[in-house]
PDB file of C-alpha atoms and ligand atoms in Angstrom:
ATOM      1  CA  UNK S  96       4.027  19.363 -27.365  1.00 51.00           C
ATOM      2  CA  UNK S  97       1.652  19.208 -24.418  1.00 50.00           C
ATOM      3  CA  UNK S  98      -1.065  21.829 -24.338  1.00 61.00           C
ATOM      4  CA  UNK S  99      -2.345  20.682 -21.000  1.00 72.00           C
ATOM      5  CA  UNK S 100      -2.086  22.991 -18.110  1.00 79.00           C
ATOM      6  CA  UNK S 101      -1.283  21.521 -14.740  1.00 86.00           C
ATOM      7  CA  UNK S 102      -1.948  22.700 -11.232  1.00 85.00           C
ATOM      8  CA  UNK S 103       0.748  25.063 -10.095  1.00 88.00           C
ATOM      9  CA  UNK S 104       3.035  23.724  -7.360  1.00 92.00           C
ATOM     10  CA  UNK S 105       6.576  24.700  -6.507  1.00 91.00           C
ATOM     11  CA  UNK S 106       7.754  21.121  -6.121  1.00 92.00           C
ATOM     12  CA  UNK S 107       6.063  19.555  -9.209  1.00 96.00           C
ATOM     13  CA  UNK S 108       7.297  20.393 -12.672  1.00 95.00           C
ATOM     14  CA  UNK S 109       5.215  19.907 -15.805  1.00 94.00           C
ATOM     15  CA  UNK S 110       7.418  16.904 -16.638  1.00 95.00           C
ATOM     16  CA  UNK S 111       6.478  15.341 -13.285  1.00 97.00           C
ATOM     17  CA  UNK S 112       2.809  16.001 -13.911  1.00 97.00           C
ATOM     18  CA  UNK S 113       3.069  14.337 -17.327  1.00 96.00           C
ATOM     19  CA  UNK S 114       4.632  11.214 -15.768  1.00 97.00           C
ATOM     20  CA  UNK S 115       1.963  11.187 -13.063  1.00 98.00           C
ATOM     21  CA  UNK S 116      -0.783  11.498 -15.629  1.00 97.00           C
ATOM     22  CA  UNK S 117       0.606   8.572 -17.582  1.00 98.00           C
ATOM     23  CA  UNK S 118       0.507   6.502 -14.329  1.00 98.00           C
ATOM     24  CA  UNK S 119      -3.034   7.611 -13.641  1.00 98.00           C
ATOM     25  CA  UNK S 120      -4.068   6.758 -17.234  1.00 97.00           C
ATOM     26  CA  UNK S 121      -2.566   3.319 -17.006  1.00 98.00           C
ATOM     27  CA  UNK S 122      -4.256   2.494 -13.713  1.00 98.00           C
ATOM     28  CA  UNK S 123      -7.512   4.388 -13.526  1.00 95.00           C
ATOM     29  CA  UNK S 124      -9.643   1.439 -14.619  1.00 94.00           C
ATOM     30  CA  UNK S 125      -7.962  -1.049 -12.396  1.00 95.00           C
ATOM     31  CA  UNK S 126      -9.751  -1.624  -9.032  1.00 92.00           C
ATOM     32  CA  UNK S 127      -7.618  -1.109  -5.980  1.00 93.00           C
ATOM     33  CA  UNK S 128      -4.771   0.510  -7.915  1.00 97.00           C
ATOM     34  CA  UNK S 129      -4.811   3.816  -6.088  1.00 97.00           C
ATOM     35  CA  UNK S 130      -2.144   2.761  -3.565  1.00 97.00           C
ATOM     36  CA  UNK S 131       0.256   1.945  -6.390  1.00 97.00           C
ATOM     37  CA  UNK S 132      -0.552   5.217  -8.122  1.00 98.00           C
ATOM     38  CA  UNK S 133       0.138   7.164  -4.945  1.00 98.00           C
ATOM     39  CA  UNK S 134       3.381   5.301  -4.316  1.00 97.00           C
ATOM     40  CA  UNK S 135       4.695   5.897  -7.853  1.00 97.00           C
ATOM     41  CA  UNK S 136       3.644   9.500  -7.698  1.00 97.00           C
ATOM     42  CA  UNK S 137       5.421   9.949  -4.338  1.00 95.00           C
ATOM     43  CA  UNK S 138       8.542   8.410  -5.843  1.00 94.00           C
ATOM     44  CA  UNK S 139       8.495  11.108  -8.518  1.00 95.00           C
ATOM     45  CA  UNK S 140       7.779  14.098  -6.304  1.00 94.00           C
ATOM     46  CA  UNK S 141       9.302  12.919  -3.041  1.00 89.00           C
ATOM     47  CA  UNK S 142       6.036  13.427  -1.034  1.00 92.00           C
ATOM     48  CA  UNK S 143       2.358  13.866  -1.611  1.00 96.00           C
ATOM     49  CA  UNK S 144       1.245  17.502  -1.467  1.00 95.00           C
ATOM     50  CA  UNK S 145      -2.524  18.052  -1.216  1.00 95.00           C
ATOM     51  CA  UNK S 146      -2.691  19.406  -4.744  1.00 95.00           C
ATOM     52  CA  UNK S 147      -1.274  16.065  -5.976  1.00 97.00           C
ATOM     53  CA  UNK S 148      -3.683  14.019  -3.918  1.00 97.00           C
ATOM     54  CA  UNK S 149      -6.604  16.086  -5.401  1.00 96.00           C
ATOM     55  CA  UNK S 150      -5.177  15.547  -8.940  1.00 96.00           C
ATOM     56  CA  UNK S 151      -4.922  11.820  -8.426  1.00 97.00           C
ATOM     57  CA  UNK S 152      -8.404  11.570  -6.968  1.00 97.00           C
ATOM     58  CA  UNK S 153      -9.853  13.442  -9.899  1.00 96.00           C
ATOM     59  CA  UNK S 154      -7.944  11.372 -12.394  1.00 96.00           C
ATOM     60  CA  UNK S 155      -8.921   8.103 -10.726  1.00 97.00           C
ATOM     61  CA  UNK S 156     -12.547   9.224 -10.370  1.00 96.00           C
ATOM     62  CA  UNK S 157     -12.407   8.746  -6.613  1.00 96.00           C
ATOM     63  CA  UNK S 158     -13.539  11.082  -3.828  1.00 97.00           C
ATOM     64  CA  UNK S 159     -10.551  13.132  -2.636  1.00 96.00           C
ATOM     65  CA  UNK S 160     -11.508  12.227   0.926  1.00 96.00           C
ATOM     66  CA  UNK S 161     -11.097   8.552   0.162  1.00 96.00           C
ATOM     67  CA  UNK S 162      -7.619   9.031  -1.446  1.00 97.00           C
ATOM     68  CA  UNK S 163      -6.568  11.320   1.385  1.00 95.00           C
ATOM     69  CA  UNK S 164      -7.680   8.577   3.785  1.00 96.00           C
ATOM     70  CA  UNK S 165      -5.417   6.074   2.084  1.00 95.00           C
ATOM     71  CA  UNK S 166      -2.440   8.386   2.399  1.00 95.00           C
ATOM     72  CA  UNK S 167      -2.945   8.861   6.086  1.00 92.00           C
ATOM     73  CA  UNK S 168      -3.575   5.180   6.772  1.00 91.00           C
ATOM     74  CA  UNK S 169      -0.376   3.761   5.258  1.00 89.00           C
ATOM     75  CA  UNK S 170       2.893   4.823   6.904  1.00 84.00           C
ATOM     76  CA  UNK S 171       4.734   4.576   3.610  1.00 88.00           C
ATOM     77  CA  UNK S 172       3.139   7.800   2.472  1.00 94.00           C
ATOM     78  CA  UNK S 173       4.414  11.187   3.515  1.00 90.00           C
ATOM     79  CA  UNK S 174       2.440  14.413   3.111  1.00 92.00           C
ATOM     80  CA  UNK S 175       5.297  16.679   3.990  1.00 88.00           C
ATOM     81  CA  UNK S 176       8.438  17.396   1.954  1.00 90.00           C
ATOM     82  CA  UNK S 177      11.592  15.426   2.917  1.00 89.00           C
ATOM     83  CA  UNK S 178      15.130  16.679   3.060  1.00 93.00           C
ATOM     84  CA  UNK S 179      17.664  16.088   0.336  1.00 92.00           C
ATOM     85  CA  UNK S 180      19.534  13.916   2.787  1.00 96.00           C
ATOM     86  CA  UNK S 181      17.579  11.510   4.950  1.00 95.00           C
ATOM     87  CA  UNK S 182      19.320  10.607   8.211  1.00 97.00           C
ATOM     88  CA  UNK S 183      18.052   7.366   9.637  1.00 97.00           C
ATOM     89  CA  UNK S 184      19.158   6.849  13.229  1.00 97.00           C
ATOM     90  CA  UNK S 185      18.719   3.351  14.687  1.00 97.00           C
ATOM     91  CA  UNK S 186      16.775   3.393  17.919  1.00 96.00           C
ATOM     92  CA  UNK S 187      16.825  -0.352  18.347  1.00 96.00           C
ATOM     93  CA  UNK S 188      18.077  -1.905  21.602  1.00 97.00           C
ATOM     94  CA  UNK S 189      21.743  -2.317  20.756  1.00 97.00           C
ATOM     95  CA  UNK S 190      22.044   1.224  19.460  1.00 98.00           C
ATOM     96  CA  UNK S 191      20.095   2.596  22.349  1.00 97.00           C
ATOM     97  CA  UNK S 192      22.457   0.910  24.815  1.00 97.00           C
ATOM     98  CA  UNK S 193      25.459   2.237  22.957  1.00 96.00           C
ATOM     99  CA  UNK S 194      24.292   5.814  23.055  1.00 96.00           C
ATOM    100  CA  UNK S 195      22.238   6.689  19.971  1.00 97.00           C
ATOM    101  CA  UNK S 196      20.286   9.223  22.087  1.00 97.00           C
ATOM    102  CA  UNK S 197      23.431  11.272  22.447  1.00 97.00           C
ATOM    103  CA  UNK S 198      24.003  11.060  18.718  1.00 97.00           C
ATOM    104  CA  UNK S 199      20.496  12.290  18.093  1.00 97.00           C
ATOM    105  CA  UNK S 200      21.010  15.156  20.612  1.00 97.00           C
ATOM    106  CA  UNK S 201      24.105  16.341  18.697  1.00 97.00           C
ATOM    107  CA  UNK S 202      22.110  16.393  15.481  1.00 97.00           C
ATOM    108  CA  UNK S 203      19.239  18.240  17.100  1.00 97.00           C
ATOM    109  CA  UNK S 204      21.509  20.756  18.722  1.00 97.00           C
ATOM    110  CA  UNK S 205      23.418  21.468  15.464  1.00 97.00           C
ATOM    111  CA  UNK S 206      20.588  21.337  12.933  1.00 97.00           C
ATOM    112  CA  UNK S 207      17.500  22.044  14.978  1.00 97.00           C
ATOM    113  CA  UNK S 208      15.523  18.943  13.984  1.00 97.00           C
ATOM    114  CA  UNK S 209      14.136  16.158  16.080  1.00 96.00           C
ATOM    115  CA  UNK S 210      13.029  12.725  14.966  1.00 95.00           C
ATOM    116  CA  UNK S 211      10.348  13.033  12.248  1.00 91.00           C
ATOM    117  CA  UNK S 212      11.354  16.534  11.304  1.00 93.00           C
ATOM    118  CA  UNK S 213      12.902  18.215   8.228  1.00 94.00           C
ATOM    119  CA  UNK S 214      15.029  21.337   8.153  1.00 95.00           C
ATOM    120  CA  UNK S 215      13.273  24.345   6.594  1.00 93.00           C
ATOM    121  CA  UNK S 216      15.894  24.463   3.848  1.00 94.00           C
ATOM    122  CA  UNK S 217      15.355  20.734   3.358  1.00 94.00           C
ATOM    123  CA  UNK S 218      19.021  19.851   3.852  1.00 97.00           C
ATOM    124  CA  UNK S 219      18.238  17.013   6.308  1.00 97.00           C
ATOM    125  CA  UNK S 220      15.317  14.943   7.498  1.00 96.00           C
ATOM    126  CA  UNK S 221      15.820  12.992  10.664  1.00 96.00           C
ATOM    127  CA  UNK S 222      14.058   9.613  11.086  1.00 94.00           C
ATOM    128  CA  UNK S 223      14.241   7.128  13.858  1.00 95.00           C
ATOM    129  CA  UNK S 224      14.100   3.503  12.719  1.00 94.00           C
ATOM    130  CA  UNK S 225      14.070   0.122  14.492  1.00 92.00           C
ATOM    131  CA  UNK S 226      17.132  -2.123  14.164  1.00 94.00           C
ATOM    132  CA  UNK S 227      19.008  -1.603  10.947  1.00 93.00           C
ATOM    133  CA  UNK S 228      20.442  -5.117  11.152  1.00 93.00           C
ATOM    134  CA  UNK S 229      23.995  -3.900  11.886  1.00 95.00           C
ATOM    135  CA  UNK S 230      23.925  -4.216  15.675  1.00 97.00           C
ATOM    136  CA  UNK S 231      27.636  -5.102  15.724  1.00 97.00           C
ATOM    137  CA  UNK S 232      28.312  -1.542  14.533  1.00 97.00           C
ATOM    138  CA  UNK S 233      26.043   0.105  17.127  1.00 97.00           C
ATOM    139  CA  UNK S 234      25.292   2.978  17.361  1.00 97.00           C
ATOM    140  CA  UNK S 235      24.429   3.250  13.647  1.00 97.00           C
ATOM    141  CA  UNK S 236      22.959   5.791  11.341  1.00 97.00           C
ATOM    142  CA  UNK S 237      22.392   5.802   7.600  1.00 97.00           C
ATOM    143  CA  UNK S 238      22.730   9.000   5.656  1.00 97.00           C
ATOM    144  CA  UNK S 239      21.377   8.630   2.104  1.00 94.00           C
ATOM    145  CA  UNK S 240      22.817   5.202   1.294  1.00 92.00           C
ATOM    146  CA  UNK S 241      25.814   5.401   3.512  1.00 97.00           C
ATOM    147  CA  UNK S 242      26.061   3.427   6.744  1.00 97.00           C
ATOM    148  CA  UNK S 243      27.958   5.045   9.552  1.00 98.00           C
ATOM    149  CA  UNK S 244      28.643   2.733  12.505  1.00 97.00           C
ATOM    150  CA  UNK S 245      30.481   2.854  15.825  1.00 97.00           C
ATOM    151  CA  UNK S 246      29.366   6.445  15.987  1.00 97.00           C
ATOM    152  CA  UNK S 247      30.937   8.806  18.514  1.00 95.00           C
ATOM    153  CA  UNK S 248      28.482  11.563  19.305  1.00 92.00           C
ATOM    154  CA  UNK S 249      31.062  14.317  18.879  1.00 92.00           C
ATOM    155  CA  UNK S 250      31.936  13.033  15.375  1.00 95.00           C
ATOM    156  CA  UNK S 251      28.403  13.075  14.017  1.00 96.00           C
ATOM    157  CA  UNK S 252      28.273  16.734  13.094  1.00 95.00           C
ATOM    158  CA  UNK S 253      31.531  16.363  11.132  1.00 97.00           C
ATOM    159  CA  UNK S 254      30.097  13.407   9.241  1.00 98.00           C
ATOM    160  CA  UNK S 255      26.997  15.341   8.340  1.00 98.00           C
ATOM    161  CA  UNK S 256      29.103  18.254   7.039  1.00 97.00           C
ATOM    162  CA  UNK S 257      29.791  16.037   4.027  1.00 97.00           C
ATOM    163  CA  UNK S 258      26.150  16.140   2.963  1.00 97.00           C
ATOM    164  CA  UNK S 259      24.584  19.240   1.442  1.00 94.00           C
TER     165      UNK S 259
HETATM  166  S1  FES I  17      19.810  -2.118  17.161  1.00 72.53           S
HETATM  167 FE1  FES I  17      20.762  -0.676  15.802  1.00 72.53          FE
HETATM  168  S2  FES I  17      21.453  -1.851  14.178  1.00 72.53           S
HETATM  169 FE2  FES I  17      20.404  -3.289  15.451  1.00 72.53          FE
END
């Protein structure tokens, strides 16, 4: 049984902290490993809250400012919580021409989020991405792992009703 007490954070359980500490222990003496530690920790929690960045910095014996700098430099890191369902709308040329902007407008009007934002109840995050490689299906969005192509703007809200 663990007697360690972890920082209190609503999104990080003790079990998560234990896994993160195991990752830190396995990597703390390896030069340049902080990016991998941050990535694995983000995979566990879903994002990198400041308390987690501080904890990783302390465990890796690095200045918190340096670790924070890494998280802001690389776009793969996110410092804000993401939604349970990530909507990726393709803003590549084919999808743009076929009306993805209208699709995005319907999502924004219904759920109150723009590209790069997450709903306050964390149901959806909306992300714009460059060509998803399915231009023949334009306009395209991916929700979780599901590809939805040939989207009609007025059908989008109904599609999203299937994700909670
Ligand atoms: S431009 Fe959207 S899938 Fe290629």
